[in-house]
PDB file of C-alpha atoms in Angstrom:
ATOM      1  CA  UNK A   1     -30.509   0.771  15.894  1.00  0.00           C
ATOM      2  CA  UNK A   2     -29.347  -0.130  19.404  1.00  0.00           C
ATOM      3  CA  UNK A   3     -28.065  -3.539  18.346  1.00  0.00           C
ATOM      4  CA  UNK A   4     -24.610  -4.152  19.794  1.00  0.00           C
ATOM      5  CA  UNK A   5     -23.832  -7.581  18.372  1.00  0.00           C
ATOM      6  CA  UNK A   6     -23.503  -8.123  14.629  1.00  0.00           C
ATOM      7  CA  UNK A   7     -26.102 -10.147  12.776  1.00  0.00           C
ATOM      8  CA  UNK A   8     -25.032 -13.474  11.291  1.00  0.00           C
ATOM      9  CA  UNK A   9     -24.819 -11.837   7.843  1.00  0.00           C
ATOM     10  CA  UNK A  10     -22.715  -8.957   9.174  1.00  0.00           C
ATOM     11  CA  UNK A  11     -20.367 -11.345  10.894  1.00  0.00           C
ATOM     12  CA  UNK A  12     -20.051 -13.460   7.749  1.00  0.00           C
ATOM     13  CA  UNK A  13     -19.343 -10.359   5.650  1.00  0.00           C
ATOM     14  CA  UNK A  14     -16.590  -9.347   8.092  1.00  0.00           C
ATOM     15  CA  UNK A  15     -14.948 -12.773   8.144  1.00  0.00           C
ATOM     16  CA  UNK A  16     -15.020 -13.039   4.346  1.00  0.00           C
ATOM     17  CA  UNK A  17     -13.607  -9.540   3.931  1.00  0.00           C
ATOM     18  CA  UNK A  18     -10.684 -10.335   6.251  1.00  0.00           C
ATOM     19  CA  UNK A  19     -10.057 -13.680   4.556  1.00  0.00           C
ATOM     20  CA  UNK A  20     -10.295 -12.186   1.066  1.00  0.00           C
ATOM     21  CA  UNK A  21      -7.696  -9.584   1.945  1.00  0.00           C
ATOM     22  CA  UNK A  22      -5.288 -12.221   3.272  1.00  0.00           C
ATOM     23  CA  UNK A  23      -5.761 -14.573   0.337  1.00  0.00           C
ATOM     24  CA  UNK A  24      -5.493 -11.855  -2.319  1.00  0.00           C
ATOM     25  CA  UNK A  25      -2.411 -10.273  -0.742  1.00  0.00           C
ATOM     26  CA  UNK A  26      -0.776 -13.695  -0.525  1.00  0.00           C
ATOM     27  CA  UNK A  27      -1.412 -14.139  -4.259  1.00  0.00           C
ATOM     28  CA  UNK A  28       0.214 -10.779  -5.021  1.00  0.00           C
ATOM     29  CA  UNK A  29       3.243 -11.642  -2.870  1.00  0.00           C
ATOM     30  CA  UNK A  30       3.547 -15.016  -4.633  1.00  0.00           C
ATOM     31  CA  UNK A  31       3.442 -13.368  -8.067  1.00  0.00           C
ATOM     32  CA  UNK A  32       6.148 -10.858  -7.103  1.00  0.00           C
ATOM     33  CA  UNK A  33       8.304 -13.613  -5.635  1.00  0.00           C
ATOM     34  CA  UNK A  34       7.886 -15.768  -8.759  1.00  0.00           C
ATOM     35  CA  UNK A  35       9.154 -12.810 -10.808  1.00  0.00           C
ATOM     36  CA  UNK A  36      12.181 -12.450  -8.472  1.00  0.00           C
ATOM     37  CA  UNK A  37      10.895  -9.133  -7.209  1.00  0.00           C
ATOM     38  CA  UNK A  38      10.787  -7.746  -3.645  1.00  0.00           C
ATOM     39  CA  UNK A  39       7.652  -7.814  -1.463  1.00  0.00           C
ATOM     40  CA  UNK A  40       4.619  -5.590  -2.015  1.00  0.00           C
ATOM     41  CA  UNK A  41       5.556  -3.358   0.951  1.00  0.00           C
ATOM     42  CA  UNK A  42       8.602  -2.176  -1.048  1.00  0.00           C
ATOM     43  CA  UNK A  43       6.336  -1.154  -3.920  1.00  0.00           C
ATOM     44  CA  UNK A  44       3.862   0.601  -1.607  1.00  0.00           C
ATOM     45  CA  UNK A  45       6.590   2.666   0.066  1.00  0.00           C
ATOM     46  CA  UNK A  46       8.293   3.544  -3.237  1.00  0.00           C
ATOM     47  CA  UNK A  47       4.929   4.533  -4.734  1.00  0.00           C
ATOM     48  CA  UNK A  48       4.094   6.913  -1.900  1.00  0.00           C
ATOM     49  CA  UNK A  49       7.539   8.535  -1.956  1.00  0.00           C
ATOM     50  CA  UNK A  50       7.436   8.835  -5.752  1.00  0.00           C
ATOM     51  CA  UNK A  51       4.255  10.905  -5.426  1.00  0.00           C
ATOM     52  CA  UNK A  52       6.281  13.642  -3.717  1.00  0.00           C
ATOM     53  CA  UNK A  53       9.458  13.442  -5.814  1.00  0.00           C
ATOM     54  CA  UNK A  54      10.862  16.929  -5.134  1.00  0.00           C
ATOM     55  CA  UNK A  55       9.790  17.495  -1.552  1.00  0.00           C
ATOM     56  CA  UNK A  56      10.186  13.913  -0.378  1.00  0.00           C
ATOM     57  CA  UNK A  57       8.113  12.601   2.528  1.00  0.00           C
ATOM     58  CA  UNK A  58       8.813  12.392   6.223  1.00  0.00           C
ATOM     59  CA  UNK A  59       8.778   8.908   7.658  1.00  0.00           C
ATOM     60  CA  UNK A  60       5.546   9.491   9.603  1.00  0.00           C
ATOM     61  CA  UNK A  61       3.866  10.703   6.395  1.00  0.00           C
ATOM     62  CA  UNK A  62       4.833   7.461   4.661  1.00  0.00           C
ATOM     63  CA  UNK A  63       3.513   5.611   7.721  1.00  0.00           C
ATOM     64  CA  UNK A  64       0.125   7.320   7.378  1.00  0.00           C
ATOM     65  CA  UNK A  65      -0.191   6.008   3.833  1.00  0.00           C
ATOM     66  CA  UNK A  66       1.050   2.421   4.077  1.00  0.00           C
ATOM     67  CA  UNK A  67       0.009  -0.540   6.212  1.00  0.00           C
ATOM     68  CA  UNK A  68       3.206  -1.032   8.217  1.00  0.00           C
ATOM     69  CA  UNK A  69       3.922  -0.396  11.872  1.00  0.00           C
ATOM     70  CA  UNK A  70       6.613   2.166  12.751  1.00  0.00           C
ATOM     71  CA  UNK A  71       9.301  -0.383  13.529  1.00  0.00           C
ATOM     72  CA  UNK A  72       8.825  -2.374  10.321  1.00  0.00           C
ATOM     73  CA  UNK A  73       8.596   0.801   8.246  1.00  0.00           C
ATOM     74  CA  UNK A  74      11.807   2.139   9.755  1.00  0.00           C
ATOM     75  CA  UNK A  75      13.628  -1.124   8.998  1.00  0.00           C
ATOM     76  CA  UNK A  76      12.240  -1.187   5.468  1.00  0.00           C
ATOM     77  CA  UNK A  77      13.382   2.367   4.765  1.00  0.00           C
ATOM     78  CA  UNK A  78      16.844   1.469   6.104  1.00  0.00           C
ATOM     79  CA  UNK A  79      16.895  -1.489   3.736  1.00  0.00           C
ATOM     80  CA  UNK A  80      15.670   0.536   0.756  1.00  0.00           C
ATOM     81  CA  UNK A  81      18.314   3.146   1.514  1.00  0.00           C
ATOM     82  CA  UNK A  82      21.122   0.601   1.776  1.00  0.00           C
ATOM     83  CA  UNK A  83      20.034  -0.875  -1.586  1.00  0.00           C
ATOM     84  CA  UNK A  84      20.065   2.595  -3.153  1.00  0.00           C
ATOM     85  CA  UNK A  85      16.314   2.884  -3.844  1.00  0.00           C
ATOM     86  CA  UNK A  86      15.682   5.829  -1.519  1.00  0.00           C
ATOM     87  CA  UNK A  87      17.793   8.426   0.246  1.00  0.00           C
ATOM     88  CA  UNK A  88      17.238  10.285   3.477  1.00  0.00           C
ATOM     89  CA  UNK A  89      17.945  14.006   3.405  1.00  0.00           C
ATOM     90  CA  UNK A  90      17.978  16.511   6.238  1.00  0.00           C
ATOM     91  CA  UNK A  91      14.968  18.758   5.833  1.00  0.00           C
ATOM     92  CA  UNK A  92      15.962  22.290   4.850  1.00  0.00           C
ATOM     93  CA  UNK A  93      13.008  23.941   6.522  1.00  0.00           C
ATOM     94  CA  UNK A  94      13.829  22.858  10.046  1.00  0.00           C
ATOM     95  CA  UNK A  95      16.394  20.749  11.830  1.00  0.00           C
ATOM     96  CA  UNK A  96      13.868  18.124  12.863  1.00  0.00           C
ATOM     97  CA  UNK A  97      14.290  14.840  11.126  1.00  0.00           C
ATOM     98  CA  UNK A  98      14.744  13.802   7.545  1.00  0.00           C
ATOM     99  CA  UNK A  99      12.710  13.526   4.444  1.00  0.00           C
ATOM    100  CA  UNK A 100      12.900  10.390   2.335  1.00  0.00           C
ATOM    101  CA  UNK A 101      13.297  10.772  -1.412  1.00  0.00           C
ATOM    102  CA  UNK A 102      13.164   8.183  -4.169  1.00  0.00           C
ATOM    103  CA  UNK A 103      16.266   7.637  -6.335  1.00  0.00           C
ATOM    104  CA  UNK A 104      16.465   6.854 -10.040  1.00  0.00           C
ATOM    105  CA  UNK A 105      17.001   3.176  -9.131  1.00  0.00           C
ATOM    106  CA  UNK A 106      13.950   3.341  -6.877  1.00  0.00           C
ATOM    107  CA  UNK A 107      11.819   4.671  -9.735  1.00  0.00           C
ATOM    108  CA  UNK A 108      13.170   1.881 -11.935  1.00  0.00           C
ATOM    109  CA  UNK A 109      12.297  -0.809  -9.379  1.00  0.00           C
ATOM    110  CA  UNK A 110       8.797   0.593  -8.943  1.00  0.00           C
ATOM    111  CA  UNK A 111       8.295   0.508 -12.718  1.00  0.00           C
ATOM    112  CA  UNK A 112       9.593  -3.067 -12.890  1.00  0.00           C
ATOM    113  CA  UNK A 113       7.255  -4.244 -10.137  1.00  0.00           C
ATOM    114  CA  UNK A 114       4.100  -2.552 -11.406  1.00  0.00           C
ATOM    115  CA  UNK A 115       3.334  -4.762 -14.461  1.00  0.00           C
ATOM    116  CA  UNK A 116       3.489  -7.918 -12.300  1.00  0.00           C
ATOM    117  CA  UNK A 117       1.322  -6.318  -9.617  1.00  0.00           C
ATOM    118  CA  UNK A 118      -1.119  -4.913 -12.210  1.00  0.00           C
ATOM    119  CA  UNK A 119      -1.498  -8.250 -13.976  1.00  0.00           C
ATOM    120  CA  UNK A 120      -2.214  -9.957 -10.646  1.00  0.00           C
ATOM    121  CA  UNK A 121      -4.794  -7.340  -9.616  1.00  0.00           C
ATOM    122  CA  UNK A 122      -6.494  -7.846 -12.963  1.00  0.00           C
ATOM    123  CA  UNK A 123      -6.509 -11.634 -12.561  1.00  0.00           C
ATOM    124  CA  UNK A 124      -7.821 -11.489  -8.980  1.00  0.00           C
ATOM    125  CA  UNK A 125     -10.504  -8.816  -9.391  1.00  0.00           C
ATOM    126  CA  UNK A 126     -11.427  -8.183 -13.023  1.00  0.00           C
ATOM    127  CA  UNK A 127     -11.408 -11.794 -14.217  1.00  0.00           C
ATOM    128  CA  UNK A 128     -13.742 -13.412 -11.657  1.00  0.00           C
ATOM    129  CA  UNK A 129     -16.106 -10.416 -11.376  1.00  0.00           C
ATOM    130  CA  UNK A 130     -18.331  -8.618 -13.853  1.00  0.00           C
ATOM    131  CA  UNK A 131     -17.738  -4.920 -14.505  1.00  0.00           C
ATOM    132  CA  UNK A 132     -20.840  -4.151 -12.437  1.00  0.00           C
ATOM    133  CA  UNK A 133     -19.574  -6.253  -9.533  1.00  0.00           C
ATOM    134  CA  UNK A 134     -16.193  -4.517  -9.644  1.00  0.00           C
ATOM    135  CA  UNK A 135     -17.942  -1.137  -9.509  1.00  0.00           C
ATOM    136  CA  UNK A 136     -20.179  -2.293  -6.639  1.00  0.00           C
ATOM    137  CA  UNK A 137     -17.186  -3.622  -4.707  1.00  0.00           C
ATOM    138  CA  UNK A 138     -15.369  -0.304  -5.097  1.00  0.00           C
ATOM    139  CA  UNK A 139     -18.491   1.606  -3.996  1.00  0.00           C
ATOM    140  CA  UNK A 140     -18.990  -0.580  -0.936  1.00  0.00           C
ATOM    141  CA  UNK A 141     -15.344  -0.246   0.105  1.00  0.00           C
ATOM    142  CA  UNK A 142     -15.486   3.543  -0.320  1.00  0.00           C
ATOM    143  CA  UNK A 143     -18.507   3.752   1.945  1.00  0.00           C
ATOM    144  CA  UNK A 144     -16.780   1.630   4.612  1.00  0.00           C
ATOM    145  CA  UNK A 145     -13.555   3.652   4.418  1.00  0.00           C
ATOM    146  CA  UNK A 146     -14.981   7.128   3.972  1.00  0.00           C
ATOM    147  CA  UNK A 147     -15.226   8.082   7.676  1.00  0.00           C
ATOM    148  CA  UNK A 148     -11.667   6.837   8.325  1.00  0.00           C
ATOM    149  CA  UNK A 149      -9.774   8.132   5.313  1.00  0.00           C
ATOM    150  CA  UNK A 150      -6.635  10.174   5.879  1.00  0.00           C
ATOM    151  CA  UNK A 151      -7.151  13.135   3.580  1.00  0.00           C
ATOM    152  CA  UNK A 152      -4.672  12.697   0.761  1.00  0.00           C
ATOM    153  CA  UNK A 153      -4.461  13.221  -2.935  1.00  0.00           C
ATOM    154  CA  UNK A 154      -4.892   9.944  -4.757  1.00  0.00           C
TER     155      UNK A 154
END
């Protein structure tokens, strides 16, 4: 309707959603750190680039898919490049800018990080919730995100 302020329940749902995201992400970061692995942002960037292995991705395309601001993303890609996990290549099609491609070492790092990440996701979502709750959570999140989703192949 014409309501402009959220109800108490709506506000509570919002606060809990924000807090849950922070707490769960912190748990993932802690698990990666305990395994002597880099932060989750490294995995996210490597994952997105690995989905376009031949073509590579432009930096702005990576930015559309991960939760990092331009400055942080640029610094992270520099770091990944200096560590040999990605490489920037001039784009053949036009002279404007580079594409970023994943290296063999980058693929290896991604594969090393995934089991730790996967185990943590399982512990944080699948263990405390029933299968029905997990499905409901996914459905609810899809509905919330649907109008805002960047069209991309998942």
